[in-house]
Tab-separated table of C-alpha atoms and ligand atoms in Angstrom:
chain	number	residue	atom	x	y	z
A	228	MET	CA	30.085	-9.023	22.868
A	229	SER	CA	26.590	-7.030	23.805
A	230	ALA	CA	27.044	-4.691	27.556
A	231	ARG	CA	22.899	-6.473	27.891
A	232	PRO	CA	22.240	-10.096	28.656
A	233	ALA	CA	20.584	-11.420	25.375
A	234	VAL	CA	16.529	-11.631	25.879
A	235	THR	CA	15.507	-15.148	26.187
A	236	ASN	CA	11.541	-16.358	26.144
A	237	GLN	CA	11.764	-16.310	30.271
A	238	ASP	CA	12.579	-12.803	30.194
A	239	LEU	CA	8.911	-11.718	28.222
A	240	GLN	CA	7.048	-11.327	31.846
A	241	ALA	CA	10.311	-9.002	32.991
A	242	LEU	CA	10.612	-7.370	29.838
A	243	SER	CA	6.118	-6.237	30.431
A	244	GLN	CA	7.947	-3.824	33.396
A	245	ARG	CA	10.612	-2.794	31.188
A	246	SER	CA	10.089	1.576	30.789
A	247	THR	CA	9.734	3.454	27.868
A	248	ARG	CA	12.893	4.877	27.844
A	249	GLU	CA	14.510	1.345	28.317
A	250	TRP	CA	13.448	-0.334	25.190
A	251	GLN	CA	14.063	2.986	23.996
A	252	ASP	CA	17.840	3.045	24.559
A	253	ALA	CA	17.952	-1.076	23.831
A	254	ASP	CA	16.042	-0.161	20.086
A	255	ALA	CA	18.399	3.175	20.100
A	256	ALA	CA	21.649	0.459	20.677
A	257	HIS	CA	20.002	-2.243	18.356
A	258	LEU	CA	16.966	-1.593	16.138
A	259	LEU	CA	17.593	-0.623	12.214
A	260	HIS	CA	14.531	0.346	11.880
A	261	PRO	CA	13.157	0.928	8.297
A	262	PHE	CA	13.162	4.362	6.516
A	263	THR	CA	14.816	5.694	9.746
A	264	ASP	CA	17.599	8.433	10.278
A	265	HIS	CA	18.390	6.927	13.271
A	266	GLN	CA	20.407	9.782	15.090
A	267	ALA	CA	17.637	11.928	14.381
A	268	LEU	CA	15.209	8.740	15.966
A	269	ALA	CA	17.926	8.155	18.536
A	270	ALA	CA	17.672	12.380	20.237
A	271	ARG	CA	13.772	11.722	20.261
A	272	GLY	CA	13.192	8.386	20.978
A	273	VAL	CA	11.302	5.804	19.546
A	274	ARG	CA	7.510	5.954	20.158
A	275	VAL	CA	6.858	1.944	21.624
A	276	ILE	CA	3.607	0.085	20.727
A	277	THR	CA	2.532	-2.177	23.231
A	278	ARG	CA	-1.073	-3.812	22.740
A	279	GLY	CA	-3.823	-2.958	19.949
A	280	GLU	CA	-8.126	-3.795	20.037
A	281	GLY	CA	-10.191	-2.990	17.200
A	282	VAL	CA	-9.135	0.340	15.505
A	283	TYR	CA	-6.955	1.412	18.440
A	284	VAL	CA	-3.586	0.330	19.439
A	285	TRP	CA	-2.074	1.568	23.174
A	286	ASP	CA	2.053	2.461	23.222
A	287	SER	CA	3.915	1.642	26.476
A	288	GLU	CA	2.765	5.457	27.737
A	289	GLY	CA	-0.900	3.616	28.413
A	290	GLN	CA	-2.015	6.363	25.607
A	291	ARG	CA	-4.906	4.963	22.990
A	292	ILE	CA	-3.938	6.197	20.085
A	293	LEU	CA	-6.797	5.602	17.179
A	294	ASP	CA	-4.977	4.197	14.041
A	295	ALA	CA	-5.679	6.011	11.010
A	296	MET	CA	-3.306	4.305	9.217
A	297	SER	CA	-4.393	0.218	9.478
A	298	GLY	CA	-0.375	-0.356	11.244
A	299	LEU	CA	0.560	0.383	7.847
A	300	TRP	CA	-2.427	0.010	5.403
A	301	CYS	CA	-2.972	-3.609	6.496
A	302	VAL	CA	-4.700	-4.161	9.700
A	303	ASN	CA	-8.352	-4.637	7.209
A	304	VAL	CA	-9.963	-6.595	9.988
A	305	GLY	CA	-8.718	-4.557	13.194
A	306	TYR	CA	-6.756	-6.007	16.031
A	307	GLY	CA	-7.924	-8.461	18.141
A	308	GLN	CA	-9.677	-10.804	15.895
A	309	GLU	CA	-9.991	-14.481	17.258
A	310	ALA	CA	-11.040	-15.621	14.534
A	311	LEU	CA	-7.453	-15.206	12.697
A	312	ILE	CA	-5.967	-15.653	15.872
A	313	ALA	CA	-7.043	-19.002	16.757
A	314	ALA	CA	-6.525	-20.310	12.691
A	315	ALA	CA	-3.353	-19.230	13.667
A	316	THR	CA	-2.397	-21.277	16.799
A	317	GLN	CA	-4.243	-24.004	14.898
A	318	GLN	CA	-2.274	-24.355	12.239
A	319	LEU	CA	0.623	-23.583	14.149
A	320	ARG	CA	-0.115	-27.303	15.712
A	321	THR	CA	-1.378	-28.471	13.102
A	322	LEU	CA	2.010	-27.966	10.698
A	323	PRO	CA	3.748	-24.775	11.495
A	324	TYR	CA	5.396	-24.674	7.379
A	325	TYR	CA	6.023	-27.124	4.945
A	326	ASN	CA	7.045	-26.233	1.086
A	327	ALA	CA	4.870	-25.927	-1.699
A	328	PHE	CA	8.184	-26.794	-3.532
A	329	PHE	CA	8.786	-30.038	-5.224
A	330	GLN	CA	5.329	-31.466	-5.803
A	331	THR	CA	3.840	-30.720	-2.537
A	332	THR	CA	1.378	-28.547	-1.394
A	333	THR	CA	-0.046	-27.502	2.699
A	334	PRO	CA	-4.308	-27.583	2.585
A	335	PRO	CA	-4.097	-23.946	3.426
A	336	ALA	CA	-2.051	-23.116	0.238
A	337	THR	CA	-4.082	-24.995	-1.903
A	338	ALA	CA	-7.698	-23.967	-0.520
A	339	LEU	CA	-6.071	-20.253	0.181
A	340	ALA	CA	-5.271	-20.823	-4.153
A	341	GLU	CA	-9.083	-21.588	-4.818
A	342	ARG	CA	-10.823	-19.072	-2.048
A	343	LEU	CA	-8.807	-15.959	-3.926
A	344	ALA	CA	-10.050	-17.958	-7.851
A	345	ALA	CA	-13.341	-17.035	-6.421
A	346	VAL	CA	-12.884	-13.391	-4.654
A	347	THR	CA	-10.811	-11.764	-7.537
A	348	PRO	CA	-11.982	-11.472	-11.132
A	349	ALA	CA	-12.771	-14.773	-13.402
A	350	HIS	CA	-9.577	-14.393	-15.580
A	351	PHE	CA	-7.362	-14.688	-12.428
A	352	GLN	CA	-7.603	-18.061	-11.591
A	353	HIS	CA	-4.348	-18.908	-10.463
A	354	VAL	CA	-2.124	-16.971	-8.192
A	355	PHE	CA	2.188	-17.363	-6.779
A	356	PHE	CA	2.331	-16.947	-3.065
A	357	SER	CA	5.378	-14.816	-1.738
A	358	GLY	CA	6.131	-13.439	1.319
A	359	SER	CA	5.701	-9.535	0.795
A	360	GLY	CA	4.265	-6.741	-1.924
A	361	SER	CA	8.386	-6.318	-2.657
A	362	GLU	CA	8.904	-9.843	-3.549
A	363	ALA	CA	5.463	-10.104	-5.322
A	364	ASN	CA	6.858	-7.196	-7.338
A	365	ASP	CA	9.824	-9.194	-7.818
A	366	THR	CA	7.901	-12.292	-9.444
A	367	ASN	CA	5.928	-9.826	-11.589
A	368	ILE	CA	8.790	-8.899	-13.540
A	369	ARG	CA	10.211	-12.817	-13.541
A	370	LEU	CA	7.137	-13.316	-14.627
A	371	ALA	CA	6.381	-10.209	-17.467
A	372	ARG	CA	9.976	-12.099	-18.637
A	373	ARG	CA	9.592	-15.237	-18.866
A	374	TYR	CA	6.056	-14.413	-20.524
A	375	TRP	CA	7.352	-12.462	-23.395
A	376	ASP	CA	10.160	-14.980	-23.692
A	377	LEU	CA	7.668	-18.122	-24.075
A	378	MET	CA	6.280	-15.826	-26.125
A	379	GLY	CA	8.896	-15.881	-29.223
A	380	GLU	CA	9.432	-11.714	-27.961
A	381	PRO	CA	12.413	-11.867	-25.681
A	382	GLU	CA	13.074	-8.314	-26.733
A	383	ARG	CA	10.483	-7.505	-24.353
A	384	LYS	CA	11.888	-6.548	-21.348
A	385	VAL	CA	10.956	-2.627	-20.111
A	386	ILE	CA	8.867	-2.715	-17.488
A	387	VAL	CA	6.988	1.111	-17.722
A	388	SER	CA	6.442	2.652	-14.258
A	389	ARG	CA	5.144	5.421	-12.726
A	390	THR	CA	7.344	8.882	-10.975
A	391	ASN	CA	6.449	8.435	-6.933
A	392	ALA	CA	5.208	5.061	-7.531
A	393	TYR	CA	5.652	2.674	-4.192
A	394	HIS	CA	6.284	-0.869	-5.391
A	395	GLY	CA	8.314	-2.200	-2.427
A	396	SER	CA	11.979	-1.927	-1.422
A	397	THR	CA	14.150	-5.060	-3.363
A	398	MET	CA	16.131	-4.070	-5.739
A	399	ALA	CA	13.642	-4.561	-7.823
A	400	ALA	CA	10.662	-3.296	-6.386
A	401	ALA	CA	12.467	0.094	-5.695
A	402	SER	CA	13.596	-0.015	-8.657
A	403	LEU	CA	9.977	-0.474	-10.044
A	404	GLY	CA	8.961	2.205	-7.932
A	405	GLY	CA	9.278	6.198	-8.903
A	406	MET	CA	11.134	7.165	-5.867
A	407	ALA	CA	13.723	9.452	-5.705
A	408	ALA	CA	15.590	9.818	-2.757
A	409	MET	CA	15.463	5.530	-3.248
A	410	HIS	CA	17.047	5.814	-6.692
A	411	ALA	CA	19.337	7.858	-4.927
A	412	GLN	CA	20.431	5.052	-3.029
A	413	GLY	CA	22.311	2.079	-4.191
A	414	GLY	CA	22.243	3.006	-7.946
A	415	LEU	CA	18.915	1.817	-9.334
A	416	PRO	CA	16.489	1.217	-10.808
A	417	ILE	CA	18.015	-1.948	-12.727
A	418	PRO	CA	18.337	-1.895	-16.103
A	419	ASP	CA	14.817	-1.930	-18.472
A	420	ILE	CA	12.497	0.199	-16.330
A	421	VAL	CA	11.410	3.468	-16.713
A	422	HIS	CA	9.156	5.828	-15.869
A	423	ILE	CA	5.970	7.883	-16.384
A	424	GLY	CA	4.864	10.951	-14.500
A	425	GLN	CA	1.638	10.421	-12.500
A	426	PRO	CA	-2.275	10.988	-12.884
A	427	HIS	CA	-1.430	14.111	-9.746
A	428	TRP	CA	-2.965	17.089	-10.532
A	429	TRP	CA	-2.839	19.236	-7.602
A	430	ALA	CA	1.506	17.644	-8.288
A	431	HIS	CA	1.186	19.173	-11.528
A	432	ARG	CA	-0.916	22.307	-10.901
A	433	GLU	CA	1.402	25.030	-12.686
A	434	GLY	CA	2.855	22.420	-14.803
A	435	ALA	CA	1.344	20.305	-17.451
A	436	ALA	CA	-2.299	20.638	-15.798
A	437	LYS	CA	-2.296	24.080	-15.838
A	438	GLY	CA	-5.297	25.117	-17.221
A	439	LEU	CA	-7.108	21.901	-17.603
A	440	THR	CA	-9.701	20.063	-15.404
A	441	ARG	CA	-9.185	16.674	-13.600
A	442	GLU	CA	-10.931	15.132	-16.836
A	443	GLU	CA	-8.788	16.941	-19.440
A	444	PHE	CA	-5.628	16.326	-17.695
A	445	GLY	CA	-6.312	12.520	-17.415
A	446	LEU	CA	-5.775	11.826	-20.458
A	447	VAL	CA	-2.713	13.891	-20.790
A	448	ALA	CA	-0.979	11.592	-17.822
A	449	ALA	CA	-2.254	9.042	-19.791
A	450	ARG	CA	-1.138	9.401	-22.972
A	451	TRP	CA	3.052	9.833	-21.450
A	452	LEU	CA	2.505	5.755	-21.092
A	453	GLU	CA	1.908	6.726	-24.708
A	454	GLU	CA	4.460	8.338	-25.876
A	455	LYS	CA	7.025	6.640	-23.592
A	456	ILE	CA	6.000	3.424	-25.763
A	457	ALA	CA	6.626	5.085	-29.125
A	458	GLY	CA	9.976	6.875	-27.936
A	459	ILE	CA	11.392	3.102	-26.685
A	460	GLY	CA	9.574	1.180	-29.493
A	461	PRO	CA	6.722	-1.323	-29.065
A	462	GLN	CA	8.198	-4.026	-29.252
A	463	LYS	CA	10.267	-3.375	-26.138
A	464	VAL	CA	7.784	-2.838	-24.085
A	465	GLY	CA	6.496	-5.686	-21.676
A	466	ALA	CA	4.407	-4.339	-19.112
A	467	PHE	CA	3.066	-1.362	-17.662
A	468	ILE	CA	2.858	-1.226	-13.508
A	469	ALA	CA	0.703	0.860	-11.207
A	470	GLU	CA	-1.413	0.992	-8.495
A	471	PRO	CA	-5.081	2.114	-8.889
A	472	VAL	CA	-4.710	4.932	-6.456
A	473	GLN	CA	-0.784	5.816	-5.240
A	474	GLY	CA	-0.873	4.665	-1.603
A	475	ALA	CA	2.397	5.621	-0.785
A	476	GLY	CA	3.035	8.363	-2.564
A	477	GLY	CA	-0.184	10.734	-1.072
A	478	VAL	CA	-3.125	8.814	-1.976
A	479	ILE	CA	-3.285	10.150	-5.341
A	480	VAL	CA	-6.813	8.962	-7.055
A	481	PRO	CA	-6.994	9.395	-10.635
A	482	PRO	CA	-9.294	11.413	-12.894
A	483	SER	CA	-12.087	8.871	-13.812
A	484	THR	CA	-10.335	9.382	-17.620
A	485	TYR	CA	-7.169	7.620	-16.610
A	486	TRP	CA	-7.859	4.600	-16.410
A	487	PRO	CA	-9.945	3.291	-19.180
A	488	GLU	CA	-6.797	5.193	-21.768
A	489	ILE	CA	-3.940	3.455	-19.929
A	490	GLN	CA	-6.466	0.395	-20.565
A	491	ARG	CA	-6.844	1.402	-23.686
A	492	ILE	CA	-3.071	2.231	-24.892
A	493	CYS	CA	-2.229	-1.300	-23.292
A	494	ASP	CA	-4.564	-3.443	-25.478
A	495	ARG	CA	-3.312	-1.435	-28.719
A	496	HIS	CA	0.431	-2.262	-27.959
A	497	GLY	CA	-0.169	-5.571	-26.622
A	498	ILE	CA	1.448	-4.633	-23.189
A	499	LEU	CA	1.057	-6.671	-20.234
A	500	LEU	CA	-0.909	-4.567	-17.410
A	501	ILE	CA	0.232	-5.377	-13.576
A	502	SER	CA	-2.327	-3.774	-10.803
A	503	ASP	CA	-0.368	-3.056	-7.511
A	504	GLU	CA	-2.975	-3.707	-5.787
A	505	VAL	CA	-1.269	-4.202	-2.335
A	506	ILE	CA	-2.840	-1.530	-0.236
A	507	THR	CA	-6.506	-1.230	-2.822
A	508	GLY	CA	-7.174	-5.019	-2.345
A	509	PHE	CA	-9.678	-7.027	-0.450
A	510	GLY	CA	-11.769	-4.214	0.399
A	511	ARG	CA	-9.810	-0.737	0.757
A	512	THR	CA	-11.719	0.862	-2.555
A	513	GLY	CA	-14.983	-0.178	-2.155
A	514	ARG	CA	-15.033	-3.101	-4.320
A	515	TRP	CA	-12.609	-6.470	-3.973
A	516	TRP	CA	-9.691	-4.893	-5.861
A	517	GLY	CA	-8.911	-0.751	-7.061
A	518	CYS	CA	-9.405	-2.277	-10.579
A	519	GLU	CA	-12.919	-3.073	-10.110
A	520	THR	CA	-13.370	0.268	-8.967
A	521	PHE	CA	-11.367	1.956	-11.774
A	522	GLY	CA	-13.019	-0.240	-14.344
A	523	TYR	CA	-10.263	-1.961	-16.114
A	524	LYS	CA	-8.599	-5.863	-16.724
A	525	PRO	CA	-4.980	-6.153	-15.501
A	526	ASP	CA	-3.188	-9.368	-16.814
A	527	LEU	CA	-0.961	-9.026	-12.849
A	528	MET	CA	-2.260	-8.502	-9.755
A	529	THR	CA	0.529	-8.026	-6.521
A	530	PHE	CA	-1.581	-8.552	-2.997
A	531	ALA	CA	-0.022	-8.423	-0.057
A	532	LYS	CA	-1.308	-6.846	3.614
A	533	GLY	CA	-5.052	-6.644	3.667
A	534	ILE	CA	-4.611	-10.699	2.780
A	535	THR	CA	-3.648	-11.838	6.348
A	536	SER	CA	-4.663	-8.020	7.265
A	537	GLY	CA	-1.223	-7.951	8.776
A	538	TYR	CA	-1.580	-10.325	11.561
A	539	VAL	CA	0.783	-12.583	9.793
A	540	PRO	CA	3.337	-11.365	6.440
A	541	LEU	CA	1.773	-12.783	2.492
A	542	GLY	CA	1.634	-11.324	-0.906
A	543	GLY	CA	1.539	-13.014	-3.652
A	544	VAL	CA	0.762	-12.322	-7.479
A	545	MET	CA	-2.898	-13.177	-9.295
A	546	VAL	CA	-2.043	-14.223	-12.666
A	547	GLY	CA	-4.576	-13.751	-14.924
A	548	GLU	CA	-4.859	-16.615	-17.797
A	549	ARG	CA	-3.345	-14.749	-20.491
A	550	VAL	CA	0.373	-15.567	-19.012
A	551	ALA	CA	-1.007	-18.341	-16.492
A	552	ARG	CA	-1.743	-20.659	-19.804
A	553	VAL	CA	1.447	-19.346	-21.901
A	554	LEU	CA	3.733	-20.222	-18.444
A	555	ILE	CA	1.770	-23.491	-17.034
A	556	GLU	CA	1.332	-24.939	-21.230
A	557	ARG	CA	4.205	-24.062	-22.189
A	558	GLY	CA	6.834	-23.161	-19.904
A	559	GLY	CA	8.175	-26.532	-18.672
A	560	GLU	CA	9.639	-25.239	-15.363
A	561	PHE	CA	9.345	-21.308	-14.038
A	562	GLU	CA	12.819	-21.096	-11.815
A	563	HIS	CA	11.192	-19.294	-9.209
A	564	GLY	CA	10.044	-19.221	-6.251
A	565	TYR	CA	10.313	-18.380	-2.426
A	566	THR	CA	10.969	-20.475	0.727
A	567	TYR	CA	7.950	-19.046	2.619
A	568	SER	CA	5.498	-19.337	-1.030
A	569	GLY	CA	2.608	-20.740	0.549
A	570	HIS	CA	3.141	-20.849	4.023
A	571	PRO	CA	0.294	-22.440	6.136
A	572	VAL	CA	0.762	-20.568	8.612
A	573	ALA	CA	-0.154	-16.923	6.726
A	574	CYS	CA	-1.931	-19.143	4.354
A	575	ALA	CA	-4.251	-19.997	6.987
A	576	VAL	CA	-4.510	-16.941	8.690
A	577	ALA	CA	-5.792	-15.457	5.190
A	578	LEU	CA	-8.333	-18.144	4.678
A	579	ALA	CA	-10.113	-16.692	8.472
A	580	ASN	CA	-9.159	-12.737	7.653
A	581	LEU	CA	-11.686	-13.374	4.298
A	582	ASP	CA	-14.354	-14.878	6.361
A	583	VAL	CA	-14.072	-12.245	8.727
A	584	ILE	CA	-14.204	-9.817	5.198
A	585	GLU	CA	-17.323	-11.396	3.970
A	586	GLN	CA	-19.470	-12.292	7.357
A	587	GLN	CA	-18.821	-8.638	8.304
A	588	GLY	CA	-19.794	-7.819	4.395
A	589	LEU	CA	-16.648	-4.993	5.212
A	590	VAL	CA	-16.744	-5.301	0.877
A	591	GLN	CA	-19.832	-3.506	0.859
A	592	ARG	CA	-19.687	-1.813	3.821
A	593	VAL	CA	-16.732	-0.017	2.472
A	594	ARG	CA	-18.980	1.051	-0.858
A	595	GLU	CA	-21.994	1.979	0.481
A	596	ASP	CA	-21.631	3.306	3.605
A	597	THR	CA	-18.053	3.584	5.245
A	598	GLY	CA	-16.500	5.340	2.611
A	599	PRO	CA	-19.723	7.732	1.600
A	600	TYR	CA	-19.487	8.830	5.657
A	601	LEU	CA	-15.675	9.572	5.561
A	602	ALA	CA	-16.002	11.666	2.511
A	603	GLN	CA	-18.535	13.542	3.504
A	604	GLN	CA	-17.353	13.295	6.867
A	605	LEU	CA	-13.612	15.288	5.890
A	606	ALA	CA	-15.875	17.903	2.629
A	607	PRO	CA	-16.024	20.757	6.075
A	608	LEU	CA	-12.572	20.996	6.554
A	609	GLN	CA	-12.002	21.596	2.653
A	610	ASP	CA	-12.651	25.104	4.271
A	611	HIS	CA	-9.653	25.087	6.724
A	612	PRO	CA	-7.690	27.931	6.437
A	613	ILE	CA	-4.537	25.274	5.537
A	614	VAL	CA	-6.041	22.824	3.354
A	615	ALA	CA	-6.713	22.784	-0.531
A	616	GLU	CA	-7.602	19.980	-1.427
A	617	ILE	CA	-9.155	16.937	0.179
A	618	GLN	CA	-9.350	13.491	-1.950
A	619	SER	CA	-11.368	9.832	-0.964
A	620	CYS	CA	-11.457	6.457	-2.556
A	621	GLY	CA	-13.376	4.339	-0.135
A	622	LEU	CA	-11.487	4.072	3.306
A	623	MET	CA	-8.584	5.889	1.991
A	624	ALA	CA	-7.949	9.597	2.031
A	625	ALA	CA	-5.695	12.535	1.307
A	626	VAL	CA	-5.706	16.314	2.955
A	627	GLN	CA	-3.743	17.676	0.853
A	628	LEU	CA	-1.933	21.434	2.898
A	629	CYS	CA	-1.567	24.167	1.821
A	630	ARG	CA	-0.071	27.593	3.273
A	631	HIS	CA	-2.327	29.973	1.203
A	632	PRO	CA	-5.310	27.738	-0.779
A	633	PRO	CA	-7.065	30.501	-2.950
A	634	THR	CA	-3.744	30.947	-4.328
A	635	ARG	CA	-2.303	27.503	-3.936
A	636	GLU	CA	0.701	28.560	-2.378
A	637	ALA	CA	2.874	25.297	-0.765
A	638	PHE	CA	4.271	25.666	2.402
A	639	ALA	CA	8.154	25.701	2.431
A	640	VAL	CA	9.645	22.120	2.336
A	641	GLU	CA	12.235	23.023	5.044
A	642	HIS	CA	9.397	23.471	7.419
A	643	GLY	CA	8.260	19.944	7.168
A	644	ILE	CA	4.656	20.907	7.267
A	645	GLY	CA	3.428	17.506	7.178
A	646	MET	CA	5.583	16.040	10.246
A	647	VAL	CA	4.497	18.865	12.216
A	648	CYS	CA	0.643	18.159	11.616
A	649	ARG	CA	1.279	14.098	11.926
A	650	LYS	CA	2.809	15.178	15.772
A	651	HIS	CA	0.592	16.807	16.579
A	652	CYS	CA	-1.474	14.174	15.471
A	653	PHE	CA	0.207	12.094	17.678
A	654	ASP	CA	0.044	13.638	21.033
A	655	SER	CA	-3.946	13.816	20.209
A	656	GLY	CA	-4.341	10.218	20.344
A	657	LEU	CA	-4.704	9.942	16.224
A	658	VAL	CA	-2.274	7.908	13.676
A	659	MET	CA	-2.065	9.743	10.955
A	660	ARG	CA	0.479	9.754	7.799
A	661	ALA	CA	1.945	12.523	6.253
A	662	VAL	CA	3.484	12.193	2.932
A	663	GLY	CA	4.878	15.528	2.692
A	664	ASP	CA	2.888	18.447	2.814
A	665	ARG	CA	-0.572	15.482	2.238
A	666	MET	CA	-1.554	14.074	5.098
A	667	ILE	CA	-3.099	10.618	4.918
A	668	VAL	CA	-5.631	8.069	6.645
A	669	ALA	CA	-6.700	4.555	5.451
A	670	PRO	CA	-8.400	3.069	8.285
A	671	PRO	CA	-9.265	-0.268	9.443
A	672	LEU	CA	-12.211	-1.265	7.470
A	673	VAL	CA	-14.565	-2.368	10.296
A	674	ILE	CA	-14.015	1.408	11.350
A	675	THR	CA	-18.063	2.539	12.365
A	676	ARG	CA	-19.575	5.505	11.692
A	677	ALA	CA	-18.788	6.647	15.395
A	678	GLN	CA	-15.276	6.425	15.149
A	679	ILE	CA	-15.293	7.790	11.591
A	680	ASP	CA	-16.458	10.684	13.324
A	681	GLU	CA	-13.744	10.943	16.155
A	682	MET	CA	-11.096	10.277	13.736
A	683	VAL	CA	-12.102	13.717	12.167
A	684	GLY	CA	-12.777	15.523	14.839
A	685	LEU	CA	-8.737	14.740	15.936
A	686	VAL	CA	-7.475	15.841	12.506
A	687	ARG	CA	-9.356	18.825	12.231
A	688	GLN	CA	-7.533	19.312	15.970
A	689	ALA	CA	-4.281	18.449	14.650
A	690	LEU	CA	-4.837	20.594	11.393
A	691	ASP	CA	-6.092	22.955	13.534
A	692	ARG	CA	-2.483	23.259	15.868
A	693	THR	CA	-0.594	23.093	12.463
A	694	HIS	CA	-2.508	26.234	11.849
A	695	ALA	CA	-1.575	28.242	15.026
A	696	GLU	CA	2.131	26.738	15.533
A	697	ALA	CA	2.503	27.504	11.154
A	698	ARG	CA	1.165	31.264	11.669
A	699	ALA	CA	3.310	31.847	15.130
A	700	ALA	CA	6.407	31.013	13.002
A	701	GLY	CA	5.810	32.789	10.083
A	702	TRP	CA	5.726	30.154	7.875
B	883	LIG	N1	2.974	-2.120	-3.483
B	883	LIG	C1	2.298	-1.719	-2.550
B	883	LIG	C2	1.758	-1.013	-3.619
B	883	LIG	C3	3.059	-0.838	-1.781
B	883	LIG	O1	1.973	-0.028	-0.833
B	883	LIG	C4	4.218	-2.765	-1.883
B	883	LIG	C5	3.847	-3.546	-3.210
B	883	LIG	C6	5.671	-3.610	-1.265
B	883	LIG	O2	5.817	-3.863	0.268
B	883	LIG	P1	6.018	-4.420	1.249
B	883	LIG	O3	5.641	-5.809	1.563
B	883	LIG	O4	7.348	-5.441	0.162
B	883	LIG	O5	6.613	-3.934	1.965
B	883	LIG	C7	3.716	-1.764	-0.934
B	883	LIG	C8	4.258	-1.132	0.300
B	883	LIG	C9	4.147	3.691	3.605
B	883	LIG	C10	4.222	2.414	3.300
B	883	LIG	O6	4.495	4.565	4.355
B	883	LIG	C11	4.036	1.837	1.950
B	883	LIG	C12	4.204	0.225	2.302
B	883	LIG	C13	5.511	0.297	2.526
B	883	LIG	C14	6.054	0.618	3.767
B	883	LIG	C15	5.585	2.162	3.774
B	883	LIG	O7	3.248	4.558	2.618
B	883	LIG	N2	3.315	-0.226	0.987
């Protein structure tokens, strides 16, 4: 039995009076957070975010924070968009839930499917909905294996992914992902998922990329796929999955040579190409889809996050005609689906979200205005004493920290320099994501030039403070 009486709806007013400390105590007592060391968190006390407006959120201490991570790469239209709120409210009243199983649908689910066919490359005419990106990637595995069964090549089970990829946290999605720490917990990956290296020039600077230009290295990294296929046997490989730009892995923008070579290799061996666009979809890179920015043609495309700007959960897979035709015309029943596949409230919010993206011209704005402006404003940080390189693509960017840029000497891992920098960001009112010693921004697509100036100013300040702290500590 809990010592505290259970919280009811009527208590919401009283709850708004709770102090930060009371929230922290309740949280430490009951909430297990994603990817969190709970002992460390309880010692420090969780940060409580209470509201949001535009590109800003506020915490329970009343501090305004510029959310340069769009929540978790998702709040693309910013906080407080009335159109999304109205769509959710209206749909909740009309029909809060009905399923898409058993030969039924709801108007929002079908309308969103139609709409997605219109905003994706022409060969995508069908969608399978899920509740999240992880579930959508599970769906990809089911689809790829079903496709090859129907094609009479059931031995094509192997899916190739990349180290340091992030594809979600279910057993299958974490297996597709290439995060060593995740694989270490729980005996992953599951069978028939293998990994190749990532096109990350900086990480390979003393190894495979040594002495190579980025473009030369891009070809080397793509050919790891060909080598892997040769090692396994092409007749056993069903699909290759990758993010156009690795997001959670640290905004790794691939060299321009990489994707065309990947496409060539997949085509040559008839392997399905899966583009995981959970972060890059809906305009983040300056086109609707990352595959359009990098010029390749996936057979399957994962989406989530930006489809609803995170207001409610929704994900899915765009199924290209190559797979859809086989599934529909030869497949009979596809034994797969989720309770929330095509949830009407989520789909209604997604439709309103697409309206906002289109009405405000956000994709074009990222491509022609805010994306280039962000790159231009970040460029002078290249000369900062602890910055080694800056990479950006549309409205996602990475600042690579480094102890001594001229020699490319890294900070010692135990100093956790990225987390030090992240703390300075928070203290000065900025959310930035640290991936090891890479600092990431991916602000809402509605961010203005003035807000980009404010954001970059806060980034510089955090870098200065991180530099000062590192030097004082003798790191
Ligand atoms: N694919 C990609 C490319 C993602 O970025 C997922 C799939 C999984 O989506 P769901 O909805 O199941 O979480 C993601 C999620 C981070 C971070 O720390 C990134 C994600 C999730 C959590 C943390 O950068 N991306």
